[in-house]
GROMACS .gro file of C-alpha atoms in nm:
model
  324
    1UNK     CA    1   1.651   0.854  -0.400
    2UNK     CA    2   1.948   1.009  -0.257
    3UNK     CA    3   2.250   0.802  -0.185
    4UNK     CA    4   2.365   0.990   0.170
    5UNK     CA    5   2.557   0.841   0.505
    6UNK     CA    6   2.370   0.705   0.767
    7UNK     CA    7   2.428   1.033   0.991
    8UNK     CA    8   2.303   1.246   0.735
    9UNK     CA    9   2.029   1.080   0.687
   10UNK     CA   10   1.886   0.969   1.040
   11UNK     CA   11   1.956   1.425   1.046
   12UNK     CA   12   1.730   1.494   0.775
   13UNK     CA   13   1.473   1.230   0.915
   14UNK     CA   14   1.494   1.362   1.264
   15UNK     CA   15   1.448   1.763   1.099
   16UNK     CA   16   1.165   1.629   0.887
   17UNK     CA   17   0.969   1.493   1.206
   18UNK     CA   18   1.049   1.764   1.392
   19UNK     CA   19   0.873   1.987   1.119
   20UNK     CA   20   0.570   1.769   1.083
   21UNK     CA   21   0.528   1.728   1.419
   22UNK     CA   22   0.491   2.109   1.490
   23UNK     CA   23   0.324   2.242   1.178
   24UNK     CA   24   0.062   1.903   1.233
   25UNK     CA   25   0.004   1.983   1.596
   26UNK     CA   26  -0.063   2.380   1.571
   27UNK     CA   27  -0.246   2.336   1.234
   28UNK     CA   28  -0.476   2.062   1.430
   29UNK     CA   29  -0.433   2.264   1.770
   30UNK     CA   30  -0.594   2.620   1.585
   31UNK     CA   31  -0.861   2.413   1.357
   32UNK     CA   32  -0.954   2.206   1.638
   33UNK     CA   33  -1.329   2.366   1.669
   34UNK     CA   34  -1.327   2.431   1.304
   35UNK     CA   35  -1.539   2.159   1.068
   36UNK     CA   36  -1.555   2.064   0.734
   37UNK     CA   37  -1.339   1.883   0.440
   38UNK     CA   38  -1.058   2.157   0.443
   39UNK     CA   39  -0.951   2.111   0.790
   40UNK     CA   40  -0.989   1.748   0.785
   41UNK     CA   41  -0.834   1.668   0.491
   42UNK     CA   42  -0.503   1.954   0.567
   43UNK     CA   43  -0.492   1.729   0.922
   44UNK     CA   44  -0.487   1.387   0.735
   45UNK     CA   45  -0.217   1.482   0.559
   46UNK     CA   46   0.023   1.701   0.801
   47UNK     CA   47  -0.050   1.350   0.998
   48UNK     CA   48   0.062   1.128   0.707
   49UNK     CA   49   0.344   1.337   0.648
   50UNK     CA   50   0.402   1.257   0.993
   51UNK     CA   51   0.387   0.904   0.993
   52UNK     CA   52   0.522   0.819   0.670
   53UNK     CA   53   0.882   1.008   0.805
   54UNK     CA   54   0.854   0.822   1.088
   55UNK     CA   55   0.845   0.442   0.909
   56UNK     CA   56   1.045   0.588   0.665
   57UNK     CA   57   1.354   0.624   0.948
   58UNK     CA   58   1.314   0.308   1.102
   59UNK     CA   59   1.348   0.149   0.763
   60UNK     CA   60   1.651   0.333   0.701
   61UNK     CA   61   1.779   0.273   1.056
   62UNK     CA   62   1.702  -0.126   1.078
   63UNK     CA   63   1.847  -0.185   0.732
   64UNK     CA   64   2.211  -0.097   0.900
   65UNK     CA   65   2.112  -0.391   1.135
   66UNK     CA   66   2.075  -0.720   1.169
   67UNK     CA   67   1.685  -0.772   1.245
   68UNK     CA   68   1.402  -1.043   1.132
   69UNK     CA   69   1.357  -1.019   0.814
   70UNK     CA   70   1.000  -1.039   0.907
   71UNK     CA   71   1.007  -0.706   1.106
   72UNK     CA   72   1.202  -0.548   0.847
   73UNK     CA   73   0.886  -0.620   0.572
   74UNK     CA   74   0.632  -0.526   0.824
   75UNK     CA   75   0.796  -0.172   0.866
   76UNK     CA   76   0.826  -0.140   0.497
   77UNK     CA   77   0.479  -0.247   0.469
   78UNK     CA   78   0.344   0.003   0.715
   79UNK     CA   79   0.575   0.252   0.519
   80UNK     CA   80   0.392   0.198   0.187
   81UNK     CA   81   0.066   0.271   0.408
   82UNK     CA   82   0.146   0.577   0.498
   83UNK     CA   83   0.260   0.642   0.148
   84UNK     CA   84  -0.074   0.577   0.005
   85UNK     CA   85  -0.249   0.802   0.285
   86UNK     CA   86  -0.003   1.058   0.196
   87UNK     CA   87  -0.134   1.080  -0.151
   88UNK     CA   88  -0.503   1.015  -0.113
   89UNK     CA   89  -0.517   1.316   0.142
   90UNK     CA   90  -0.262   1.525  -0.073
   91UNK     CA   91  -0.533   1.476  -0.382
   92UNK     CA   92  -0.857   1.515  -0.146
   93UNK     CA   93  -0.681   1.889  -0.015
   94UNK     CA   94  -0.679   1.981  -0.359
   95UNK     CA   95  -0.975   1.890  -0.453
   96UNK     CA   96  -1.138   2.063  -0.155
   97UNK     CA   97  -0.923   2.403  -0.187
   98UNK     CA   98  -0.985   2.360  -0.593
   99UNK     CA   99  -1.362   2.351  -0.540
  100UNK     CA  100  -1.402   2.139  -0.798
  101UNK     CA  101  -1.475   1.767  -0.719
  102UNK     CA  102  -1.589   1.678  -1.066
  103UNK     CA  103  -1.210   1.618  -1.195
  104UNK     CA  104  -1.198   1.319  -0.955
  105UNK     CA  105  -1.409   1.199  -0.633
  106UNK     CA  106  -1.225   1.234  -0.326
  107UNK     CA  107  -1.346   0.901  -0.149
  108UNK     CA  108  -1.344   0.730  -0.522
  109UNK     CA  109  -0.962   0.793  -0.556
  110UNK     CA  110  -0.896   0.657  -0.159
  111UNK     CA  111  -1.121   0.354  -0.227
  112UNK     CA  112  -0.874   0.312  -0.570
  113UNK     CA  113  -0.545   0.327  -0.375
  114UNK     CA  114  -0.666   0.089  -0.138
  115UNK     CA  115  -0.730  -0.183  -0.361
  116UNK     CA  116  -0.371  -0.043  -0.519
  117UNK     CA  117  -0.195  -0.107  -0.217
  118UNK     CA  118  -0.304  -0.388  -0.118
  119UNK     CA  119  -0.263  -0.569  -0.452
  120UNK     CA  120   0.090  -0.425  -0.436
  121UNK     CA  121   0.204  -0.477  -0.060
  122UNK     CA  122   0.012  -0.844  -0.084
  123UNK     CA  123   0.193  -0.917  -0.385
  124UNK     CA  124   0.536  -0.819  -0.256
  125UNK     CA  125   0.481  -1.006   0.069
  126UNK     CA  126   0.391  -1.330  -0.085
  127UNK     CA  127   0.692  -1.331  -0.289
  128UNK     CA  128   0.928  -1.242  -0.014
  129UNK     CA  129   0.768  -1.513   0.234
  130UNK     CA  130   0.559  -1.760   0.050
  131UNK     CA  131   0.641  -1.776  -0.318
  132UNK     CA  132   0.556  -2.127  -0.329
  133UNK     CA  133   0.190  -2.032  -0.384
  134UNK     CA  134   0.267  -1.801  -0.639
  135UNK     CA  135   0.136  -1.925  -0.973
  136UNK     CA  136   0.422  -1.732  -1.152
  137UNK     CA  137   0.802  -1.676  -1.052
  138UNK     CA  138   0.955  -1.392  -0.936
  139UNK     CA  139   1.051  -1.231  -1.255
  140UNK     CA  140   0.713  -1.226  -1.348
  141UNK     CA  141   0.570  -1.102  -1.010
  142UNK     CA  142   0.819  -0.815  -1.049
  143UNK     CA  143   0.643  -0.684  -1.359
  144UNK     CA  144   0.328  -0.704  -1.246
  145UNK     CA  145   0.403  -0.485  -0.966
  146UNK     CA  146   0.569  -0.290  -1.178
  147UNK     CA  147   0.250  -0.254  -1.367
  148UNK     CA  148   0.061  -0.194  -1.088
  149UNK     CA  149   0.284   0.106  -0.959
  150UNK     CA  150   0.338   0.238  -1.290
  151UNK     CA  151  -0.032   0.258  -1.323
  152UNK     CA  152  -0.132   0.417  -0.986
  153UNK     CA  153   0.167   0.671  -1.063
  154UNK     CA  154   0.027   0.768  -1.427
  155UNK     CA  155  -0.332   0.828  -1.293
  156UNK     CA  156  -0.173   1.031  -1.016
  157UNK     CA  157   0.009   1.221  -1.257
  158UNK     CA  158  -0.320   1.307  -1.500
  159UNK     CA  159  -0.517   1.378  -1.214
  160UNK     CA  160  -0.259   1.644  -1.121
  161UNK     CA  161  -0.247   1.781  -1.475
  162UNK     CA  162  -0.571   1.818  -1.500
  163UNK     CA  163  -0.587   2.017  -1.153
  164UNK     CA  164  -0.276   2.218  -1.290
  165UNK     CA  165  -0.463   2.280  -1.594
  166UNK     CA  166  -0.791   2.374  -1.431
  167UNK     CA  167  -0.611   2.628  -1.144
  168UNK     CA  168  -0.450   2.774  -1.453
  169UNK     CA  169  -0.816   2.864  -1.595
  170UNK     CA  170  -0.926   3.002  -1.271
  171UNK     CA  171  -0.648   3.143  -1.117
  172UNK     CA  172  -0.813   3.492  -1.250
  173UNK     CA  173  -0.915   3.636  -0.945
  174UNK     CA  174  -0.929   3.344  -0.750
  175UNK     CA  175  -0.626   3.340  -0.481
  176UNK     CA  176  -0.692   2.976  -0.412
  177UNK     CA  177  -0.656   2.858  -0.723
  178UNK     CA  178  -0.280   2.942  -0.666
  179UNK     CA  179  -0.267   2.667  -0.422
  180UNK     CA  180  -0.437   2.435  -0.619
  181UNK     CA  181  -0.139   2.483  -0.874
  182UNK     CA  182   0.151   2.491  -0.645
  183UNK     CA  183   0.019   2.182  -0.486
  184UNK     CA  184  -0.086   1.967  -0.783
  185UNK     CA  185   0.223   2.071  -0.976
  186UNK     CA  186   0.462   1.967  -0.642
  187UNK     CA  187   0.274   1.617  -0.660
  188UNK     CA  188   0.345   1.591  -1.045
  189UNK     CA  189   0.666   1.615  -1.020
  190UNK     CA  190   0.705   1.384  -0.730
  191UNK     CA  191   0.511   1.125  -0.880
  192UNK     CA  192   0.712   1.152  -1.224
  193UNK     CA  193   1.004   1.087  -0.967
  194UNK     CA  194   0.844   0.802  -0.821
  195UNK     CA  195   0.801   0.612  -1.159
  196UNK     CA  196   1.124   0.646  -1.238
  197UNK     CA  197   1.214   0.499  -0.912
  198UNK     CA  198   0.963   0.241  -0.913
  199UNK     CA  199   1.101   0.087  -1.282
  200UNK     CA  200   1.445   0.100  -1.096
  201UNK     CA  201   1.316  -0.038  -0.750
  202UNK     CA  202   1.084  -0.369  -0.981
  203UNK     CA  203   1.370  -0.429  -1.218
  204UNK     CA  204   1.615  -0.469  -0.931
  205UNK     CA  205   1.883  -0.261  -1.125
  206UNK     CA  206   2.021  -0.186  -0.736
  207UNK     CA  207   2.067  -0.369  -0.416
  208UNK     CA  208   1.842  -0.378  -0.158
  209UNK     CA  209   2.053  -0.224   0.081
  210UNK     CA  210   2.091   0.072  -0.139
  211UNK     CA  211   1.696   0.099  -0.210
  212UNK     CA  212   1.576   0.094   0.150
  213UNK     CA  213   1.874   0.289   0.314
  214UNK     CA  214   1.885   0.594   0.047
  215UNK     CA  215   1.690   0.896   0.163
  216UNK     CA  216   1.352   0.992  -0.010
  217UNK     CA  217   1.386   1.361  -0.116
  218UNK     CA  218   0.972   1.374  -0.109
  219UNK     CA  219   1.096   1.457   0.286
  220UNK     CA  220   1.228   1.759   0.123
  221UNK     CA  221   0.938   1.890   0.004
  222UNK     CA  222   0.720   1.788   0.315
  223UNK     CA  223   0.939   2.074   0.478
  224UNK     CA  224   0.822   2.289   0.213
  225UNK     CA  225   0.469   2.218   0.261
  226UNK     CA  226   0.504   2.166   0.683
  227UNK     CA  227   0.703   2.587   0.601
  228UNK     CA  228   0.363   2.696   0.476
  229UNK     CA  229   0.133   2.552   0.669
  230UNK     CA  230   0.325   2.724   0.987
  231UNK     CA  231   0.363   3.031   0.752
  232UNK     CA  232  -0.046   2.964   0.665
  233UNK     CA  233  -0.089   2.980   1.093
  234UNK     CA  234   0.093   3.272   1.109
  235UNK     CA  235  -0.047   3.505   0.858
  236UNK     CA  236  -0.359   3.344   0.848
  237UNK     CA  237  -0.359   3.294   0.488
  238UNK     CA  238  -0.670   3.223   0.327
  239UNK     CA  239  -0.678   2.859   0.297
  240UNK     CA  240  -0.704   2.916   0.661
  241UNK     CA  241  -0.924   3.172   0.774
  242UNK     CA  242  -0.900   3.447   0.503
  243UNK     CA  243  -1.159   3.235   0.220
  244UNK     CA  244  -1.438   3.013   0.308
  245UNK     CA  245  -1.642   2.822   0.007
  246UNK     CA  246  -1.947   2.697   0.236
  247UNK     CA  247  -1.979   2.375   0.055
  248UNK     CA  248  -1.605   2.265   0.134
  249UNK     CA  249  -1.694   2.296   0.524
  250UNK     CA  250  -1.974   2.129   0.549
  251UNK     CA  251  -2.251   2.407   0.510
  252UNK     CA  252  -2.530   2.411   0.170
  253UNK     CA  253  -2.525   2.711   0.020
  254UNK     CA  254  -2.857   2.679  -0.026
  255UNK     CA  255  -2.935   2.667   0.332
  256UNK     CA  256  -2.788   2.994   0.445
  257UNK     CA  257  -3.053   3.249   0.558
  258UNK     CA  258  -3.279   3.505   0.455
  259UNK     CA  259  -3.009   3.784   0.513
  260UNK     CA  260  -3.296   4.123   0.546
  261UNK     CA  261  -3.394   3.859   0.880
  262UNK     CA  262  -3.053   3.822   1.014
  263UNK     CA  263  -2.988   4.198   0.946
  264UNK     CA  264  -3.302   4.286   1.184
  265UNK     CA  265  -3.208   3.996   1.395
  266UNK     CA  266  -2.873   4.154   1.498
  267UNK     CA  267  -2.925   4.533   1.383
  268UNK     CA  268  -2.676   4.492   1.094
  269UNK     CA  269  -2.650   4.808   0.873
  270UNK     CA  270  -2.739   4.733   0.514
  271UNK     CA  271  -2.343   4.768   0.375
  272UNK     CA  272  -2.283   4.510   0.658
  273UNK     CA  273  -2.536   4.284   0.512
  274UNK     CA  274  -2.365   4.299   0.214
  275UNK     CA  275  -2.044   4.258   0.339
  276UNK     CA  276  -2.197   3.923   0.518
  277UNK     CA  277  -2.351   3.865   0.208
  278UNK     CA  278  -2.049   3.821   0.049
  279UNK     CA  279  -1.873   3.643   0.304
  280UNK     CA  280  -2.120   3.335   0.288
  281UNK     CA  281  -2.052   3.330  -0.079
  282UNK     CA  282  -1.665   3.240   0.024
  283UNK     CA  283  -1.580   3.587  -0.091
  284UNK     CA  284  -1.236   3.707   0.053
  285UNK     CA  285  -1.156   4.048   0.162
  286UNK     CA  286  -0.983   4.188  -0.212
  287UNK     CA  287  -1.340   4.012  -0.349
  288UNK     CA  288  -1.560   4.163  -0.116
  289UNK     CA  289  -1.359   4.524  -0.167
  290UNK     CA  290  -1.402   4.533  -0.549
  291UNK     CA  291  -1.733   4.375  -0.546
  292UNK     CA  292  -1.883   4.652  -0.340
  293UNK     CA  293  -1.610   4.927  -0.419
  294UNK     CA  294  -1.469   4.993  -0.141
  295UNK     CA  295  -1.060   4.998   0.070
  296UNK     CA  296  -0.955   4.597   0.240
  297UNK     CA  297  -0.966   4.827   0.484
  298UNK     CA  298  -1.303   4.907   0.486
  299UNK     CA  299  -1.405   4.549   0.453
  300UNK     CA  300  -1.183   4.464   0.769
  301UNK     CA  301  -1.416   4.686   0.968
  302UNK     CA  302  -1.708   4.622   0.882
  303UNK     CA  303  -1.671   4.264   0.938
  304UNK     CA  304  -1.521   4.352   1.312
  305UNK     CA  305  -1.841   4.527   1.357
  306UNK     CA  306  -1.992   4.230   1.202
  307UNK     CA  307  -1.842   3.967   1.425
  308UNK     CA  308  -1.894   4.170   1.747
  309UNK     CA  309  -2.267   4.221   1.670
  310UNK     CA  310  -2.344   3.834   1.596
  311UNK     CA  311  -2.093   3.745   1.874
  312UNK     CA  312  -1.895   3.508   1.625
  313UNK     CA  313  -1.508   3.507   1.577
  314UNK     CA  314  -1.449   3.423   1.261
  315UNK     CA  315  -1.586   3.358   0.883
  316UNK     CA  316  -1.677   3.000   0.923
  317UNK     CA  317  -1.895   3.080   1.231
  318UNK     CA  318  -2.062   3.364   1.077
  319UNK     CA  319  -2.141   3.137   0.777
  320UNK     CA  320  -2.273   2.863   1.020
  321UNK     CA  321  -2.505   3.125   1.211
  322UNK     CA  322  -2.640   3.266   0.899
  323UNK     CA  323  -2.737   2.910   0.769
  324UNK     CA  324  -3.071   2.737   0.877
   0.00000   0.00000   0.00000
């Protein structure tokens, strides 16, 4: 954490909503008749960001005050919530734009930092309000949530590797994969953070005060990520429109048509069945150019010609008319 003055911080919180707010609502606000894990999962967590920087500053702000203790734990509480959704949807995005779900299941990892968080939260709460019924003291309640967070932030840090390692594999040729690594490696280190904060935080080496009313520089990087998602909206980089893997929105590959039909269907020209052809495979445009050896340029056109003839405005919608 970073030690800063109450001004400073309550700034940085104020910049950091401002920045989730905006990238969250335009992402949302473009993708909004898009489907499919990608969009979803990107909303879930510009929307954690969101709400985690939120409960994060009235944390901050009400440990300057006097206020029930109570309130202060349930803001805390609601705090660590959004913390957990943060990660869970940070992990699922990368698993999605990785396009490999075999390294870890999306829904298996949220079900796991559930049952993390609420051993964790239900542990902390019972010592704070009723440690009467706690068969141990607090000493010993501190190290097992210790070992609880510990262990949560170790198999967030593996699973991370092993997406790092796996992006590195595949980045040949595959722009996404570049995401997958910037991404994974931006949660490694922030979880490699996070341990060292959490031994701190359980072994009570500073005050409370300090702990809850230092700023978290994970805000930081939420600006980074918030930067590219606007910069993502912008350029309409190809986690957003520019590369679509049919099986990450929602569509079987296996299901898309019998393209010679949908070439008669809508008087396609045989290098624009191709080009469509490659386009349902979640080919982008540099793919689709070497594949068939021709200019971006090229590519760009015929898929203009493409979307005017099927009357569709984009890759996902050509994908979804093209599958029966």
């Amino acid at each position: 954490m970073i030690i800063l003055s109450m001004f400073t911080n309550m700034l940085l919180y104020i910049i950091s909503i401002i920045a989730c707010t905006v990238s969250a609502t335009l992402y949302i606000r473009f993708s909004f008749r898009r489907t499919g894990k990608l969009y979803r999962m990107v909303s879930a967590l510009l929307c954690s960001f969101l709400f985690y920087t939120v409960f994060e500053m009235f944390v901050t702000f009400f440990t300057q005050l006097e206020i029930p203790v109570g309130l202060f734990y349930i803001l805390t509480t609601l705090s660590d919530v959004a913390y957990f959704c943060v990660v869970a949807s940070w992990i699922s995005v990368i698993i999605v734009i990785s396009g490999n779900p075999y390294i870890i299941n999306a829904k298996g990892f949220a079900i796991y930092t559930a049952i993390y968080g609420f051993c964790v939260d239900g542990l902390n709460l019972l010592v704070k309000f009723i440690p009467d019924v706690m068969p141990v003291g607090q000493q010993a309640a501190s190290s097992i949530m210790l070992y609880f967070n510990v262990t949560f932030d170790i198999t967030v840090i593996l699973i991370t590797l092993g997406f790092v390692l796996y992006g590195a594999l595949k980045i040949k040729g595959d722009k996404p994969q570049r995401w997958t690594i910037f991404l994974s490696a931006c949660l490694t280190v922030y979880m490699i953070y996070i341990t060292n904060w959490d031994v701190i935080s359980c072994k009570d080496v500073v005050p409370n005060n300090i702990l809850f009313s230092s700023f978290d520089p994970a805000h930081i990087l939420y600006l980074i990520v918030c930067g590219l998602t606007l910069y993502m909206i912008a350029r309409k980089d190809s986690v957003r429109t520019d590369y679509y893997m049919p099986t990450a929105f929602g569509i079987d590959a296996e299901h898309i048509g019998d393209f010679s039909q949908v070439g008669r269907e809508y008087k396609l020209t045989s290098r624009e069945i191709e080009v469509a052809m490659a386009v349902c495979k979640g080919m982008s445009n540099p793919q689709i150019a070497k594949t068939l050896y021709i200019s971006e340029s090229t590519v760009k056109q015929h898929l203009s010609h493409i979307y005017k003839k099927m009357d569709v405005k984009s890759r996902y919608e050509l994908i979804k008319k093209c599958s029966f």
